[in-house]
PDB file of C-alpha atoms and ligand atoms in Angstrom:
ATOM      1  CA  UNK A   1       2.568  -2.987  25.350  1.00  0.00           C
ATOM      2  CA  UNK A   2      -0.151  -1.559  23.564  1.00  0.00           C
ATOM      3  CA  UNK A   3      -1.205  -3.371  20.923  1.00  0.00           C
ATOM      4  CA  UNK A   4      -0.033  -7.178  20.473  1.00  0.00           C
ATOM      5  CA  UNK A   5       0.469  -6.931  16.783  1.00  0.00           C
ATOM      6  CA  UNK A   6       1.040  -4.123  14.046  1.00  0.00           C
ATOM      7  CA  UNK A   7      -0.567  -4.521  10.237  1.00  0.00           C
ATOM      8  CA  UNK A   8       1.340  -2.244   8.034  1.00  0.00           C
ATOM      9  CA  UNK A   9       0.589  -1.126   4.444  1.00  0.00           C
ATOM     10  CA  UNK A  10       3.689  -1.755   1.896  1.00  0.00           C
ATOM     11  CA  UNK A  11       4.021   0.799  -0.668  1.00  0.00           C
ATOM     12  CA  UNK A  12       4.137   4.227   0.901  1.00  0.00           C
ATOM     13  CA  UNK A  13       5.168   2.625   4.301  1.00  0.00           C
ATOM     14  CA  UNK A  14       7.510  -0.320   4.194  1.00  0.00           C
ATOM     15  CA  UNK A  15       9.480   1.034   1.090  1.00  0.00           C
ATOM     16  CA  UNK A  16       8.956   3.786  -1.457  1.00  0.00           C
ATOM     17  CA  UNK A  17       7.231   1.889  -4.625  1.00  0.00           C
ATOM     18  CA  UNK A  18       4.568   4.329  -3.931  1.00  0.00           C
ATOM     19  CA  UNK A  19       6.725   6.813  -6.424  1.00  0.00           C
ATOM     20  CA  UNK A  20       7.235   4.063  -8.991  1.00  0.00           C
ATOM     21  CA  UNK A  21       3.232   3.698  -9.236  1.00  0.00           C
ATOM     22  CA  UNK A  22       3.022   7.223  -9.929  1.00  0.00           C
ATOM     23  CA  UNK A  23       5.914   7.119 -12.465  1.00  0.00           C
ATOM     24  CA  UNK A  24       4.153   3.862 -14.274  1.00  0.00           C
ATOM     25  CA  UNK A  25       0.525   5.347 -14.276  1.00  0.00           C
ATOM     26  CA  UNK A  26       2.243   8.588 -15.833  1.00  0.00           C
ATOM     27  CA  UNK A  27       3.879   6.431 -18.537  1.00  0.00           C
ATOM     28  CA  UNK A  28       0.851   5.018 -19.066  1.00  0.00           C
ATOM     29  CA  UNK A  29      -1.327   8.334 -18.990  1.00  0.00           C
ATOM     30  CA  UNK A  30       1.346   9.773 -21.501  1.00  0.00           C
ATOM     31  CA  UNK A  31       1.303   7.005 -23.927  1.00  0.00           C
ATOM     32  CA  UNK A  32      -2.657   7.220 -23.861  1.00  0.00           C
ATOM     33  CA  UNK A  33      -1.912  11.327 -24.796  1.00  0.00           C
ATOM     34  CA  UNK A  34      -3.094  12.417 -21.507  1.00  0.00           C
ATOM     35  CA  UNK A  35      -0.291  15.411 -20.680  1.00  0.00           C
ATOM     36  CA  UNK A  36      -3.012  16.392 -17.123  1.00  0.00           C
ATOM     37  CA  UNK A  37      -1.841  13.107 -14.740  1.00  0.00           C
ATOM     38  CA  UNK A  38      -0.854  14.645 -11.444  1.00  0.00           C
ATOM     39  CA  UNK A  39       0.591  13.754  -8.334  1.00  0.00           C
ATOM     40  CA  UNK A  40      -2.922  14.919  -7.174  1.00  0.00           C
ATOM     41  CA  UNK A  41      -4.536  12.369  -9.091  1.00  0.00           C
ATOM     42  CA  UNK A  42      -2.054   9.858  -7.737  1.00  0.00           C
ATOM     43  CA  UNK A  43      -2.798  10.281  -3.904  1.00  0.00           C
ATOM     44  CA  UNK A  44      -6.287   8.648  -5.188  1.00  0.00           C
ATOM     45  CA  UNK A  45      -4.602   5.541  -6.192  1.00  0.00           C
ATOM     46  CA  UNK A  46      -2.596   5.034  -3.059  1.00  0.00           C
ATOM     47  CA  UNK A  47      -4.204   2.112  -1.499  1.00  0.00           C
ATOM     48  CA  UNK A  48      -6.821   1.326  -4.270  1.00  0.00           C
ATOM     49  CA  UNK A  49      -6.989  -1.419  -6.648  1.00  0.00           C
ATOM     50  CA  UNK A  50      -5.064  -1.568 -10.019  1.00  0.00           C
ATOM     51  CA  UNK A  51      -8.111  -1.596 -11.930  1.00  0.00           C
ATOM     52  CA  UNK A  52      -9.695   1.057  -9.630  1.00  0.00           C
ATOM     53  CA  UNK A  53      -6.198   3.446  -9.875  1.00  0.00           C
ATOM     54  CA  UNK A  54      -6.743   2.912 -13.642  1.00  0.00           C
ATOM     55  CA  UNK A  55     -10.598   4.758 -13.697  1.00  0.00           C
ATOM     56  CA  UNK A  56      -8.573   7.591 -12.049  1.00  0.00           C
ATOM     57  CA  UNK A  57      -6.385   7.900 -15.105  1.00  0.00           C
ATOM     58  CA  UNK A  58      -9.030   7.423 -17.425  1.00  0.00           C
ATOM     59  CA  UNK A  59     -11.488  10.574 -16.128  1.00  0.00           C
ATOM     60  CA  UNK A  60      -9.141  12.084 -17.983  1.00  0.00           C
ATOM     61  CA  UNK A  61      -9.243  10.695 -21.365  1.00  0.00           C
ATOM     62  CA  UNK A  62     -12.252  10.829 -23.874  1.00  0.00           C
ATOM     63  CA  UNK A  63     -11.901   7.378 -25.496  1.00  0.00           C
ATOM     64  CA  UNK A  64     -13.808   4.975 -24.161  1.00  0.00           C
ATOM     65  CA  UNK A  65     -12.374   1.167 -23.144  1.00  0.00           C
ATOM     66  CA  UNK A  66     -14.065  -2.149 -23.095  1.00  0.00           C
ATOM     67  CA  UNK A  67     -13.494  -4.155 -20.125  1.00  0.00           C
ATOM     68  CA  UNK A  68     -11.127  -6.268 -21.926  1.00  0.00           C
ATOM     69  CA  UNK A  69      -9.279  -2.960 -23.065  1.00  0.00           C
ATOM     70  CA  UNK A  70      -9.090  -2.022 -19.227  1.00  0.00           C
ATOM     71  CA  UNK A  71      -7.419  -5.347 -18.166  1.00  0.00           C
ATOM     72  CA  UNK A  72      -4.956  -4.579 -21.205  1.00  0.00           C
ATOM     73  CA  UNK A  73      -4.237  -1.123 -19.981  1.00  0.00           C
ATOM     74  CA  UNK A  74      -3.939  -2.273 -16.306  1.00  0.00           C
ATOM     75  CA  UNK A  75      -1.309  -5.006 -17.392  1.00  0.00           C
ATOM     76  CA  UNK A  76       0.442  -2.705 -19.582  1.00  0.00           C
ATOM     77  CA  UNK A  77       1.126  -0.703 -16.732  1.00  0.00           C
ATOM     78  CA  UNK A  78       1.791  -3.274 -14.160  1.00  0.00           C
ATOM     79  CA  UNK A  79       4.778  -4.329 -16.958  1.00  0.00           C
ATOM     80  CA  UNK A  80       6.356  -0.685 -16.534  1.00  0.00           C
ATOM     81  CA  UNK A  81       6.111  -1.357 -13.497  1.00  0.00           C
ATOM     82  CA  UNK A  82       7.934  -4.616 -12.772  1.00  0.00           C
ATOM     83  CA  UNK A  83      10.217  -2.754 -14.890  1.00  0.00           C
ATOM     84  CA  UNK A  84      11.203  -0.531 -12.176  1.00  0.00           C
ATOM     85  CA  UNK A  85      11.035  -3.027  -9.876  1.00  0.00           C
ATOM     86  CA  UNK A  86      13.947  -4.925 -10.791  1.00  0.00           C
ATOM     87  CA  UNK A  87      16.800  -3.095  -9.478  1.00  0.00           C
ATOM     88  CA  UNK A  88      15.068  -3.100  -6.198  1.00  0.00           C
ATOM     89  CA  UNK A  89      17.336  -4.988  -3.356  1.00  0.00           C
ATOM     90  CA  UNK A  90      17.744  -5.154   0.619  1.00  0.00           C
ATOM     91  CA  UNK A  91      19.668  -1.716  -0.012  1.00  0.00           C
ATOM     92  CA  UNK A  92      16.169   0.365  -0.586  1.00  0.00           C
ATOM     93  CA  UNK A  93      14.567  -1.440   2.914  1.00  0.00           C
ATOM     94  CA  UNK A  94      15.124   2.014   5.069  1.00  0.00           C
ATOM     95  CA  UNK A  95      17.519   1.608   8.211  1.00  0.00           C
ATOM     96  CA  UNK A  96      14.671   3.298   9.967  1.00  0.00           C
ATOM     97  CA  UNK A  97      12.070   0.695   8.974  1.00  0.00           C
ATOM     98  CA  UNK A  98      14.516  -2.379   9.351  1.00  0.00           C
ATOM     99  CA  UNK A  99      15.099  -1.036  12.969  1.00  0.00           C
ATOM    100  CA  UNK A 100      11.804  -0.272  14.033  1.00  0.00           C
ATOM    101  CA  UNK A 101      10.396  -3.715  12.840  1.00  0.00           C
ATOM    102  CA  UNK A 102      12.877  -5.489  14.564  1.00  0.00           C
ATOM    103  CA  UNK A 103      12.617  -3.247  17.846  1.00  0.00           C
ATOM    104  CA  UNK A 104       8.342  -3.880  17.406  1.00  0.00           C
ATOM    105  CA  UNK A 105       9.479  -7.669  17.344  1.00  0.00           C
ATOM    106  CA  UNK A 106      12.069  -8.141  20.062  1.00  0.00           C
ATOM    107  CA  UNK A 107       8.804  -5.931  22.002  1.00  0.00           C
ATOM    108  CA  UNK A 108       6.628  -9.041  21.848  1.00  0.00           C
ATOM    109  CA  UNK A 109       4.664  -7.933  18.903  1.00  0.00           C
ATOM    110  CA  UNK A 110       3.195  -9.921  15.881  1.00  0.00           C
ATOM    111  CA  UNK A 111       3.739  -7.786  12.424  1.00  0.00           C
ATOM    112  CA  UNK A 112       1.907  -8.355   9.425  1.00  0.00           C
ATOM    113  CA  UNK A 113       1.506  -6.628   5.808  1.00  0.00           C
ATOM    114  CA  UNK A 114      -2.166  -5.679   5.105  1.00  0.00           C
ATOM    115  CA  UNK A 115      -1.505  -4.436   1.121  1.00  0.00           C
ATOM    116  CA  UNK A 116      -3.835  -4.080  -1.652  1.00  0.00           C
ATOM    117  CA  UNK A 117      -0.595  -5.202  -4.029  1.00  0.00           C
ATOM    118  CA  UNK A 118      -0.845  -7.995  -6.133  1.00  0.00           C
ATOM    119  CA  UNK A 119       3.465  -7.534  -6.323  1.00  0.00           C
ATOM    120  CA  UNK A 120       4.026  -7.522  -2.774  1.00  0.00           C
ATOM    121  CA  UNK A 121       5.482 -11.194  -2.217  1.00  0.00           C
ATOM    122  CA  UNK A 122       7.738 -10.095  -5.024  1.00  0.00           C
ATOM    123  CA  UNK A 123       8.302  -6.633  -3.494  1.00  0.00           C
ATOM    124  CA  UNK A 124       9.110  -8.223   0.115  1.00  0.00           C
ATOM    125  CA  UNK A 125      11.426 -10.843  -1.668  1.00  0.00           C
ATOM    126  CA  UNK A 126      13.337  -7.998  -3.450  1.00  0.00           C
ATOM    127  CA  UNK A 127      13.424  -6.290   0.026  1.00  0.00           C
ATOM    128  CA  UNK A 128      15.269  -9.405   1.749  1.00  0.00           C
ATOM    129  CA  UNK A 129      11.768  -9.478   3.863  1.00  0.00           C
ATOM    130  CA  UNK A 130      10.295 -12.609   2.251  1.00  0.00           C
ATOM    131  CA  UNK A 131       9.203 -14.536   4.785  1.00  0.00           C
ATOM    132  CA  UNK A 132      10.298 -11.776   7.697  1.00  0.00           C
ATOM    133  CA  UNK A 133       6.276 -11.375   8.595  1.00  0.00           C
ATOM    134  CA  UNK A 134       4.295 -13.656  10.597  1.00  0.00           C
ATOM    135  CA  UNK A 135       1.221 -13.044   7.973  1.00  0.00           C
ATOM    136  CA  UNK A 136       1.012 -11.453   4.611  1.00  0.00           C
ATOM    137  CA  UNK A 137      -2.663 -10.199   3.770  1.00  0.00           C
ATOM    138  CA  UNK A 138      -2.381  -8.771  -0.134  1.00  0.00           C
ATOM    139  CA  UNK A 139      -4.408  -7.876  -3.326  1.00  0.00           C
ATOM    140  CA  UNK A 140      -4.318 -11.581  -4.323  1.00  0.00           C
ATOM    141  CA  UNK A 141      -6.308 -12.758  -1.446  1.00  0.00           C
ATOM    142  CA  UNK A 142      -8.628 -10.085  -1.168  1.00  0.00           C
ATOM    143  CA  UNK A 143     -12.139  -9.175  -3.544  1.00  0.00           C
ATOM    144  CA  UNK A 144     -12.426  -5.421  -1.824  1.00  0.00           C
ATOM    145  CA  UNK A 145      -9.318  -3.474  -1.630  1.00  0.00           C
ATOM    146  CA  UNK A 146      -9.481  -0.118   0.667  1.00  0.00           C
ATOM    147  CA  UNK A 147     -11.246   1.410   1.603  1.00  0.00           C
ATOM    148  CA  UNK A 148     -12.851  -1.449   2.579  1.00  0.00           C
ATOM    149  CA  UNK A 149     -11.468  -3.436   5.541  1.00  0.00           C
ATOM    150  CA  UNK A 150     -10.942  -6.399   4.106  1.00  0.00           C
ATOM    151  CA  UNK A 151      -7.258  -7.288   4.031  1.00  0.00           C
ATOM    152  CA  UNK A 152      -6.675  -5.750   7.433  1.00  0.00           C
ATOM    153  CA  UNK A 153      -9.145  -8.313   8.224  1.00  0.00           C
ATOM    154  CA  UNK A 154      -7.794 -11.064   6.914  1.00  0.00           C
ATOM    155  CA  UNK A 155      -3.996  -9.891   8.082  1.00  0.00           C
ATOM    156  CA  UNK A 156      -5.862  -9.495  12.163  1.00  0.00           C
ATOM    157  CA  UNK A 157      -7.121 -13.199  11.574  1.00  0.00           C
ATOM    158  CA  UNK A 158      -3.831 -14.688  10.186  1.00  0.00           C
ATOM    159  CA  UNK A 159      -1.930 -13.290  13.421  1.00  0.00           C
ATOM    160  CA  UNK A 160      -5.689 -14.611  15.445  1.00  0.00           C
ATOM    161  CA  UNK A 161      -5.625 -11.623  17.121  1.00  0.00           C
ATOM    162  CA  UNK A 162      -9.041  -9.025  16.844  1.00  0.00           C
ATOM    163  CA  UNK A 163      -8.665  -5.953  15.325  1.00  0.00           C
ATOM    164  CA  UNK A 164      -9.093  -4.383  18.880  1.00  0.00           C
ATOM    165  CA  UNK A 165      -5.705  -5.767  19.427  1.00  0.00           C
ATOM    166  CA  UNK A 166      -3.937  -4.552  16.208  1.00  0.00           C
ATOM    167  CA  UNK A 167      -2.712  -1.333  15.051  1.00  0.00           C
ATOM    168  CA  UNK A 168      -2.685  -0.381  11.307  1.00  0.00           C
ATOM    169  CA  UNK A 169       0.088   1.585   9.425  1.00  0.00           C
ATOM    170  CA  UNK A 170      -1.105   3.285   6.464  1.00  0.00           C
ATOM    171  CA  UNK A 171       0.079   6.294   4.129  1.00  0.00           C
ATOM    172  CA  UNK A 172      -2.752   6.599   2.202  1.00  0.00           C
ATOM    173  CA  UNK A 173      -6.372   7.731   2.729  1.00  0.00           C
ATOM    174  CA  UNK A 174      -8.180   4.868   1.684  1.00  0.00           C
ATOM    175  CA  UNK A 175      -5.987   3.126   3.638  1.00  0.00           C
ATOM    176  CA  UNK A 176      -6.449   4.798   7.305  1.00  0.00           C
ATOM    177  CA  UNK A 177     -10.279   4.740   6.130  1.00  0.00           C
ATOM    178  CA  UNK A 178     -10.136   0.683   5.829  1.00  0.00           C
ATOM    179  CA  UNK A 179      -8.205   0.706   9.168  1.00  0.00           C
ATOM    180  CA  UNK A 180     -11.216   2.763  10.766  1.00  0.00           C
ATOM    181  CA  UNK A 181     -14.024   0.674   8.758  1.00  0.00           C
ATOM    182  CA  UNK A 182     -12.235  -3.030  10.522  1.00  0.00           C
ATOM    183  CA  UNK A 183     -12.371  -1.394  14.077  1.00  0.00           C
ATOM    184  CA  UNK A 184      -8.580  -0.599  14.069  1.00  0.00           C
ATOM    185  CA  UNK A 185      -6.609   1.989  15.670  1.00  0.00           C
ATOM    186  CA  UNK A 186      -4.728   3.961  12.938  1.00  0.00           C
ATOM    187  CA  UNK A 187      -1.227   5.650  12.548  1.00  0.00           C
ATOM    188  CA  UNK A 188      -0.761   7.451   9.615  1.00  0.00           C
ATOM    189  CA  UNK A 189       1.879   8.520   8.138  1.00  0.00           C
ATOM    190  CA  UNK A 190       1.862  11.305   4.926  1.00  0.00           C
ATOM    191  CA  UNK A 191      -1.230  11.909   3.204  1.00  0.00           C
ATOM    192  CA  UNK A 192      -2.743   9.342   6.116  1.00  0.00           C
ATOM    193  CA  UNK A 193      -1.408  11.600   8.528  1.00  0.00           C
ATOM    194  CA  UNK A 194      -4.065  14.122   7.712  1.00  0.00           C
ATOM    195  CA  UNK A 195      -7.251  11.575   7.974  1.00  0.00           C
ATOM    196  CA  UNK A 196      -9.989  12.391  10.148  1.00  0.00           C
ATOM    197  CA  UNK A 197      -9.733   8.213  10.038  1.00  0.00           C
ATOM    198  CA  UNK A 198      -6.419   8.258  11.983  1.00  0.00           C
ATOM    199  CA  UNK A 199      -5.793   7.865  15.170  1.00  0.00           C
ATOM    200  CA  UNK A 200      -1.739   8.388  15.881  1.00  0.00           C
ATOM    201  CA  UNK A 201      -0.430  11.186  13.139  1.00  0.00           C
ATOM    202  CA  UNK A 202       3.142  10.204  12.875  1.00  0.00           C
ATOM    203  CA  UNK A 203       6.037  11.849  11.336  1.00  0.00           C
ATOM    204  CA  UNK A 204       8.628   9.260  10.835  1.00  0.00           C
ATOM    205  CA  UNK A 205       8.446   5.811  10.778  1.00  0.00           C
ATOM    206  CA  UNK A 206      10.217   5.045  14.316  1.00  0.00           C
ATOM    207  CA  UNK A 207       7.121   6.860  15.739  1.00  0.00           C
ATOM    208  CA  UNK A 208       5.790   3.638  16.219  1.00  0.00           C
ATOM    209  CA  UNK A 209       7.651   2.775  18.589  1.00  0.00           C
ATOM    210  CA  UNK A 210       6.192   5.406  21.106  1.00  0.00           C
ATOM    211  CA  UNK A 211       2.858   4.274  19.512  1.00  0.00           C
ATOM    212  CA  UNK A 212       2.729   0.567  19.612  1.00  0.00           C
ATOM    213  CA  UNK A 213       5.173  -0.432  22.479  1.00  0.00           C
TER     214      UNK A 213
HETATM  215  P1  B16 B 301      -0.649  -3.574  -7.724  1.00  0.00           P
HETATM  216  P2  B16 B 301      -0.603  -0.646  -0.664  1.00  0.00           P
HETATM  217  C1  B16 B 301      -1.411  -0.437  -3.187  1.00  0.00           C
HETATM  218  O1  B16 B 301      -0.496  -0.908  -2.254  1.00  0.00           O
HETATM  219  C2  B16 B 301      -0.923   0.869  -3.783  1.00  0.00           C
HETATM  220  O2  B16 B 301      -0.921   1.892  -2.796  1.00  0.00           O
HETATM  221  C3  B16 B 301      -1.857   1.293  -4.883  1.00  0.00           C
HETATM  222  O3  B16 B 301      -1.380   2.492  -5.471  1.00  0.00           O
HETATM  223  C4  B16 B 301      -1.931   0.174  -5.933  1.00  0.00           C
HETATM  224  O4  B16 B 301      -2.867   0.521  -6.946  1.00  0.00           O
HETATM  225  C5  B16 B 301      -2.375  -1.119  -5.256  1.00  0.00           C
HETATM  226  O5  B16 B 301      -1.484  -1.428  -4.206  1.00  0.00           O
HETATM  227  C6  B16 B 301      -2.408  -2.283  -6.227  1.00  0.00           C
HETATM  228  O6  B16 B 301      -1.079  -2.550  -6.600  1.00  0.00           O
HETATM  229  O7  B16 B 301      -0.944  -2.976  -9.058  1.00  0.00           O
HETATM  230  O8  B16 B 301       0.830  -3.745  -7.461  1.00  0.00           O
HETATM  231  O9  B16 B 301      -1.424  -4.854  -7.486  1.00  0.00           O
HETATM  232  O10 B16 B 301      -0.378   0.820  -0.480  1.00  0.00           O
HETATM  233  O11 B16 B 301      -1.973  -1.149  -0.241  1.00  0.00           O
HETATM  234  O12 B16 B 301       0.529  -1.489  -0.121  1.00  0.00           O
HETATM  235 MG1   MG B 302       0.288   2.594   0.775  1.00  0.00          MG
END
């Protein structure tokens, strides 16, 4: 065995919610009169705060916000998207991913999220994987989200392993960069795939079984 335990992001690795950001920022962006939101701009937002994925949408309006206007805007979005959350059940957790986790597991290793989501104990419930991980690390115990380390961090402490002993799954720059930044090892899958910051591209998520095991 590798590694003893394995940190994975959650949207963009565990299940797709990644697209549903996109679709709820473009709402947003639309509503706002911004027609220019791109999946370009998107890829900046994987991994990043809510209020730090909203300054992406907002380089591209002229009106200027208050701070209290930002936490509106933020919220407004975050509605749309618990909106599309809703008809989320067990049946969108990937055979793949269910698989692999539970191959990484019967392996001997510890598995924990490491998401900047605020929704990801509602996510994982919708998923049937509410209480499947032996730590959850996400946006509502963290004050950085990634790039910086933090949550990876915290998710390597919750399992008391060191981050020596961990690899980190990640679709998303900032993501494989917070890996790096904590003293991970990184497989990256996607966009993450491409970082200078990652160790072990993958293709498909049952990589990590060649990786990890
Ligand atoms: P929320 P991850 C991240 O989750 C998303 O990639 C990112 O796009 C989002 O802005 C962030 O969570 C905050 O999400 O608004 O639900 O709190 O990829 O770190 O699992
Ligand atoms: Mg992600």
């Amino acid at each position: 065995m590798k590694f003893k335990g394995v940190i994975f992001d959650l949207d963009g690795v565990i299940c797709s919610t990644d697209e549903y950001h996109y679709m709820a920022w473009k709402a947003l962006a639309e509503k706002l009169g911004i027609t220019t939101f791109t999946r370009e701009d998107n890829k900046r937002q994987r991994g990043v705060s809510r209020m730090e994925s909203l300054e992406v949408v907002l380089e591209k309006c002229d009106k200027k916000f208050t701070d209290e206007e930002k936490l509106a805007l933020a919220d407004e979005k975050n509605e749309i998207y618990k909106k599309m959350l809703v008809n989320m059940s067990p049946a969108d957790l990937s055979e793949e991913v269910k698989t692999t986790l539970d191959k990484l597991r019967a392996g001997g290793l510890k598995l924990a999220i490491g998401s900047s989501s605020k929704n990801t104990p509602a996510i994982l419930s919708r998923l049937g994987l509410g209480g499947y991980f032996d730590a959850v690390a996400d946006g509502n115990c963290i004050t950085h989200s990634k790039p910086h380390p933090e949550v990876f961090l915290k998710a390597a402490e919750m399992l008391s392993l060191e981050p020596s002993e961990c690899l980190v799954v990640e679709d998303a720059a900032a993501g494989a960069q917070a890996g790096y930044a904590g003293g991970f090892k990184v497989a990256g899958i996607g966009e993450a795939a491409k970082s200078g910051y990652t160790t072990y591209p993958i293709s498909t998520f049952s990589d990590l079984l060649k990786v990890a095991l």
